[in-house]
mmCIF file of C-alpha atoms in Angstrom:
data_model
loop_
_atom_site.group_PDB
_atom_site.id
_atom_site.type_symbol
_atom_site.label_atom_id
_atom_site.label_comp_id
_atom_site.label_asym_id
_atom_site.label_seq_id
_atom_site.Cartn_x
_atom_site.Cartn_y
_atom_site.Cartn_z
ATOM 1 C CA MET I 29 102.207 154.700 100.595
ATOM 2 C CA SER I 30 103.575 154.308 103.748
ATOM 3 C CA ARG I 31 105.279 151.012 104.881
ATOM 4 C CA LEU I 32 105.312 149.190 108.027
ATOM 5 C CA ASP I 33 108.684 147.932 107.860
ATOM 6 C CA SER I 34 110.070 148.262 111.234
ATOM 7 C CA VAL I 35 109.032 146.868 114.643
ATOM 8 C CA GLU I 36 108.794 150.172 115.993
ATOM 9 C CA ARG I 37 106.075 151.649 113.116
ATOM 10 C CA MET I 38 104.298 148.303 114.002
ATOM 11 C CA ARG I 39 104.318 148.845 117.332
ATOM 12 C CA VAL I 40 102.763 152.443 116.795
ATOM 13 C CA LEU I 41 99.893 150.991 114.939
ATOM 14 C CA ALA I 42 99.290 148.203 117.671
ATOM 15 C CA HIS I 43 97.060 150.772 119.427
ATOM 16 C CA PRO I 44 93.342 150.968 118.438
ATOM 17 C CA THR I 45 93.046 154.535 118.923
ATOM 18 C CA ARG I 46 95.811 155.175 116.721
ATOM 19 C CA ALA I 47 94.252 152.991 113.982
ATOM 20 C CA LEU I 48 91.210 154.705 114.571
ATOM 21 C CA ILE I 49 92.945 158.317 113.882
ATOM 22 C CA LEU I 50 94.959 157.298 111.175
ATOM 23 C CA GLY I 51 91.720 155.929 109.517
ATOM 24 C CA ALA I 52 89.365 159.016 110.124
ATOM 25 C CA LEU I 53 92.689 161.490 108.663
ATOM 26 C CA ARG I 54 92.519 159.113 105.649
ATOM 27 C CA VAL I 55 89.229 159.136 104.962
ATOM 28 C CA ARG I 56 87.771 162.385 106.157
ATOM 29 C CA GLY I 57 90.817 164.659 105.283
ATOM 30 C CA ASP I 58 92.915 167.449 107.206
ATOM 31 C CA MET I 59 91.286 167.435 110.902
ATOM 32 C CA THR I 60 92.003 169.255 114.281
ATOM 33 C CA VAL I 61 92.580 167.400 117.515
ATOM 34 C CA GLY I 62 88.866 168.928 118.469
ATOM 35 C CA GLN I 63 87.681 167.062 115.487
ATOM 36 C CA LEU I 64 89.672 163.911 115.967
ATOM 37 C CA SER I 65 88.779 163.945 119.651
ATOM 38 C CA GLU I 66 85.075 163.717 118.407
ATOM 39 C CA VAL I 67 85.514 160.799 115.647
ATOM 40 C CA VAL I 68 87.564 158.666 117.587
ATOM 41 C CA GLY I 69 85.689 159.262 121.030
ATOM 42 C CA GLU I 70 88.798 160.243 123.078
ATOM 43 C CA ALA I 71 90.023 163.342 125.537
ATOM 44 C CA ALA I 72 91.866 166.059 123.280
ATOM 45 C CA GLY I 73 94.654 164.968 125.299
ATOM 46 C CA SER I 74 94.870 161.590 124.463
ATOM 47 C CA VAL I 75 94.262 162.201 120.881
ATOM 48 C CA SER I 76 96.973 164.828 121.064
ATOM 49 C CA TYR I 77 99.526 161.963 122.922
ATOM 50 C CA HIS I 78 98.316 159.363 119.971
ATOM 51 C CA LEU I 79 99.049 161.935 117.461
ATOM 52 C CA GLY I 80 102.323 162.367 118.640
ATOM 53 C CA LYS I 81 103.278 158.675 118.706
ATOM 54 C CA LEU I 82 101.845 158.385 114.907
ATOM 55 C CA GLU I 83 103.938 161.705 113.815
ATOM 56 C CA LYS I 84 107.038 159.833 115.241
ATOM 57 C CA GLY I 85 106.485 156.558 113.242
ATOM 58 C CA GLY I 86 105.940 158.683 110.090
ATOM 59 C CA LEU I 87 102.501 158.385 109.783
ATOM 60 C CA VAL I 88 100.388 161.564 110.238
ATOM 61 C CA ARG I 89 102.260 165.343 110.263
ATOM 62 C CA ARG I 90 101.100 168.803 110.938
ATOM 63 C CA VAL I 91 100.027 171.158 108.376
ATOM 64 C CA PRO I 92 98.885 174.779 109.122
ATOM 65 C CA SER I 93 95.044 175.004 109.821
ATOM 66 C CA PRO I 94 92.648 175.841 107.050
ATOM 67 C CA ASP I 95 91.260 178.739 108.916
ATOM 68 C CA GLY I 96 94.781 180.175 109.343
ATOM 69 C CA ASP I 97 94.565 179.774 113.369
ATOM 70 C CA GLY I 98 97.807 179.087 114.218
ATOM 71 C CA ARG I 99 96.411 177.891 117.618
ATOM 72 C CA LYS I 100 95.064 175.067 116.252
ATOM 73 C CA SER I 101 97.040 171.795 115.771
ATOM 74 C CA CYS I 102 95.759 170.377 112.266
ATOM 75 C CA TRP I 103 96.955 166.584 110.944
ATOM 76 C CA GLN I 104 96.749 164.503 107.759
ATOM 77 C CA ALA I 105 97.470 161.145 107.112
ATOM 78 C CA VAL I 106 101.286 161.021 105.381
ATOM 79 C CA ALA I 107 99.855 158.250 102.497
ATOM 80 C CA PRO I 108 96.544 156.935 102.050
ATOM 81 C CA VAL I 109 97.337 153.444 102.304
ATOM 82 C CA THR I 110 99.681 151.647 104.485
ATOM 83 C CA GLU I 111 101.405 148.442 103.509
ATOM 84 C CA PHE I 112 102.790 145.696 105.525
ATOM 85 C CA GLY I 113 106.467 145.305 104.791
ATOM 86 C CA ASP I 114 108.935 142.805 105.381
ATOM 87 C CA VAL I 115 110.320 143.345 109.165
ATOM 88 C CA SER I 116 113.579 141.464 109.238
ATOM 89 C CA ASP I 117 115.072 143.799 111.664
ATOM 90 C CA GLY I 118 114.816 141.244 114.638
ATOM 91 C CA ASP I 119 111.727 140.084 113.677
ATOM 92 C CA ASP I 120 109.746 141.209 116.783
ATOM 93 C CA LEU I 121 107.050 138.519 116.318
ATOM 94 C CA GLU I 122 104.940 139.690 119.037
ATOM 95 C CA SER I 123 104.744 143.505 117.711
ATOM 96 C CA GLU I 124 103.879 142.115 114.598
ATOM 97 C CA ASN I 125 101.125 140.204 116.214
ATOM 98 C CA MET I 126 99.857 143.063 118.258
ATOM 99 C CA MET I 127 99.480 145.457 115.103
ATOM 100 C CA LEU I 128 97.929 142.553 113.108
ATOM 101 C CA HIS I 129 95.234 141.949 115.996
ATOM 102 C CA THR I 130 94.442 145.383 115.787
ATOM 103 C CA PHE I 131 93.839 145.489 112.131
ATOM 104 C CA GLY I 132 91.508 142.494 112.633
ATOM 105 C CA VAL I 133 89.502 144.117 115.421
ATOM 106 C CA MET I 134 89.332 147.382 113.791
ATOM 107 C CA ALA I 135 87.873 145.796 110.652
ATOM 108 C CA SER I 136 85.298 143.799 112.464
ATOM 109 C CA ARG I 137 84.315 147.463 114.245
ATOM 110 C CA MET I 138 83.675 149.002 111.022
ATOM 111 C CA LEU I 139 81.404 146.227 109.650
ATOM 112 C CA ASP I 140 79.398 146.321 113.124
ATOM 113 C CA ARG I 141 79.148 149.977 112.242
ATOM 114 C CA PHE I 142 77.940 149.203 108.902
ATOM 115 C CA LEU I 143 75.930 146.565 110.159
ATOM 116 C CA GLU I 144 74.069 149.099 112.395
ATOM 117 C CA ALA I 145 73.650 151.655 110.165
ATOM 118 C CA ARG I 146 72.611 149.444 107.297
ATOM 119 C CA HIS I 147 68.655 149.756 107.995
ATOM 120 C CA ALA I 148 68.851 153.633 107.321
ATOM 121 C CA MET I 149 70.535 152.963 103.751
ATOM 122 C CA SER I 150 69.222 152.617 100.351
ATOM 123 C CA ASP I 151 68.370 149.422 99.520
ATOM 124 C CA GLU I 152 71.125 149.480 96.868
ATOM 125 C CA TRP I 153 73.832 150.352 99.424
ATOM 126 C CA ALA I 154 72.228 147.866 102.253
ATOM 127 C CA ASP I 155 72.146 144.843 99.414
ATOM 128 C CA ALA I 156 75.733 145.499 97.732
ATOM 129 C CA LEU I 157 77.614 144.164 100.962
ATOM 130 C CA ASP I 158 79.526 141.212 99.734
ATOM 131 C CA LEU I 159 81.382 139.361 102.495
ATOM 132 C CA SER I 160 83.089 135.785 101.045
ATOM 133 C CA ASP I 161 85.286 133.523 101.656
ATOM 134 C CA THR I 162 87.068 130.283 100.876
ATOM 135 C CA VAL I 163 90.155 127.739 101.766
ATOM 136 C CA ILE I 164 92.533 126.897 98.744
ATOM 137 C CA ARG I 165 95.191 124.572 99.178
ATOM 138 C CA MET I 166 98.434 126.738 97.901
ATOM 139 C CA THR I 167 102.431 127.155 98.569
ATOM 140 C CA PRO I 168 103.835 130.452 100.090
ATOM 141 C CA ALA I 169 104.643 131.682 97.056
ATOM 142 C CA ASP I 170 101.088 130.722 95.520
ATOM 143 C CA LEU I 171 100.002 132.746 98.764
ATOM 144 C CA ASP I 172 102.320 135.879 98.018
ATOM 145 C CA ALA I 173 101.720 135.994 94.471
ATOM 146 C CA LEU I 174 97.802 136.125 95.198
ATOM 147 C CA GLY I 175 98.181 138.731 97.532
ATOM 148 C CA ALA I 176 100.033 140.885 94.811
ATOM 149 C CA GLU I 177 97.392 140.333 92.510
ATOM 150 C CA ILE I 178 94.423 141.206 94.978
ATOM 151 C CA GLY I 179 96.339 144.631 95.618
ATOM 152 C CA GLU I 180 96.602 145.188 91.785
ATOM 153 C CA VAL I 181 92.962 144.889 91.650
ATOM 154 C CA VAL I 182 92.559 147.207 94.412
ATOM 155 C CA ALA I 183 94.978 149.482 93.402
ATOM 156 C CA ARG I 184 93.654 149.849 90.099
ATOM 157 C CA TRP I 185 89.745 150.257 91.143
ATOM 158 C CA LYS I 186 90.873 152.889 93.804
ATOM 159 C CA SER I 187 92.904 154.833 90.980
ATOM 160 C CA ARG I 188 89.707 154.919 88.598
ATOM 161 C CA CYS I 189 87.099 155.962 91.508
ATOM 162 C CA ASP I 190 89.119 158.419 92.837
ATOM 163 C CA ALA I 191 89.557 160.059 89.428
ATOM 164 C CA GLU I 192 85.911 159.693 88.660
ATOM 165 C CA HIS I 193 83.923 160.414 91.787
ATOM 166 C CA HIS I 194 83.182 163.450 93.863
ATOM 167 C CA GLU I 195 80.844 163.574 96.923
ATOM 168 C CA SER I 196 77.891 164.603 95.002
ATOM 169 C CA ASP I 197 77.533 161.852 92.914
ATOM 170 C CA GLY I 198 75.760 159.676 95.195
ATOM 171 C CA SER I 199 79.371 157.716 95.807
ATOM 172 C CA GLU I 200 80.065 156.924 99.170
ATOM 173 C CA ASN I 201 83.564 155.387 101.008
ATOM 174 C CA VAL I 202 83.803 151.742 100.850
ATOM 175 C CA SER I 203 85.783 149.542 102.904
ATOM 176 C CA VAL I 204 88.207 146.724 101.035
ATOM 177 C CA SER I 205 89.751 144.598 103.171
ATOM 178 C CA TRP I 206 91.191 140.765 102.604
ATOM 179 C CA MET I 207 93.220 138.639 104.950
ATOM 180 C CA LEU I 208 95.546 135.779 103.469
ATOM 181 C CA TYR I 209 97.109 133.536 105.892
ATOM 182 C CA ARG I 210 97.509 130.051 106.385
ATOM 183 C CA LEU I 211 94.544 128.242 108.211
ATOM 184 C CA VAL I 212 94.715 126.807 111.266
ATOM 185 C CA LEU I 213 91.992 124.382 113.134
#
C-alpha cells in the first residue's frame, strides 16, 4: 500500500492525468507508454512526463517489457492501493485540497463512464449499481473509527475476491469509493 503522507506526494496525484495513469496501471497491470497514451487519451510525451512525476513520488516504477524489447518503456503501479496519510510537515492545505478535488473529479468521471456504458451491460450488472448517502451526527473520533471500519470491510472483500475470481468467471472490476467528511451547508 502506498501512503500519501507528504505534501510532495499529494501534489503528484493532484493532477487528473496522473490519477488516470495510476488507475490504469492498477486495473490493467503493466503497460507501455503507448498503451497508457491510448487509455488516458494523452500524447506519449505527456504520458512520459507524468510517469516521471509518478515515479519520483514513488507511485510507479519501470519494469522490463514482457516481450523483452528494451526500447519499450513499461510501467507498473508500486502498490494496488494508495491510502491518504497524515501530513504534518507544514500541512499544505492547498495541495491537500487540490489532490482531494482531483480524487472527487476522477470518481465522478468513472461514474459517468459507467452510466454511458450501462445500456450495453447485462441486467445483473446494470442493476447492481448502489449509490447511497446519509448524514450521521458524530465526533471526529467517530468519523475516524467509521473510516477505519469501512476500510477493513473493503480490504476483506478485496482479499476474498482477488483470491476467488479471474477474468473468465464472469467477474468484473468494480469501483468501491467512499467519502467521509463534515457536512457543510
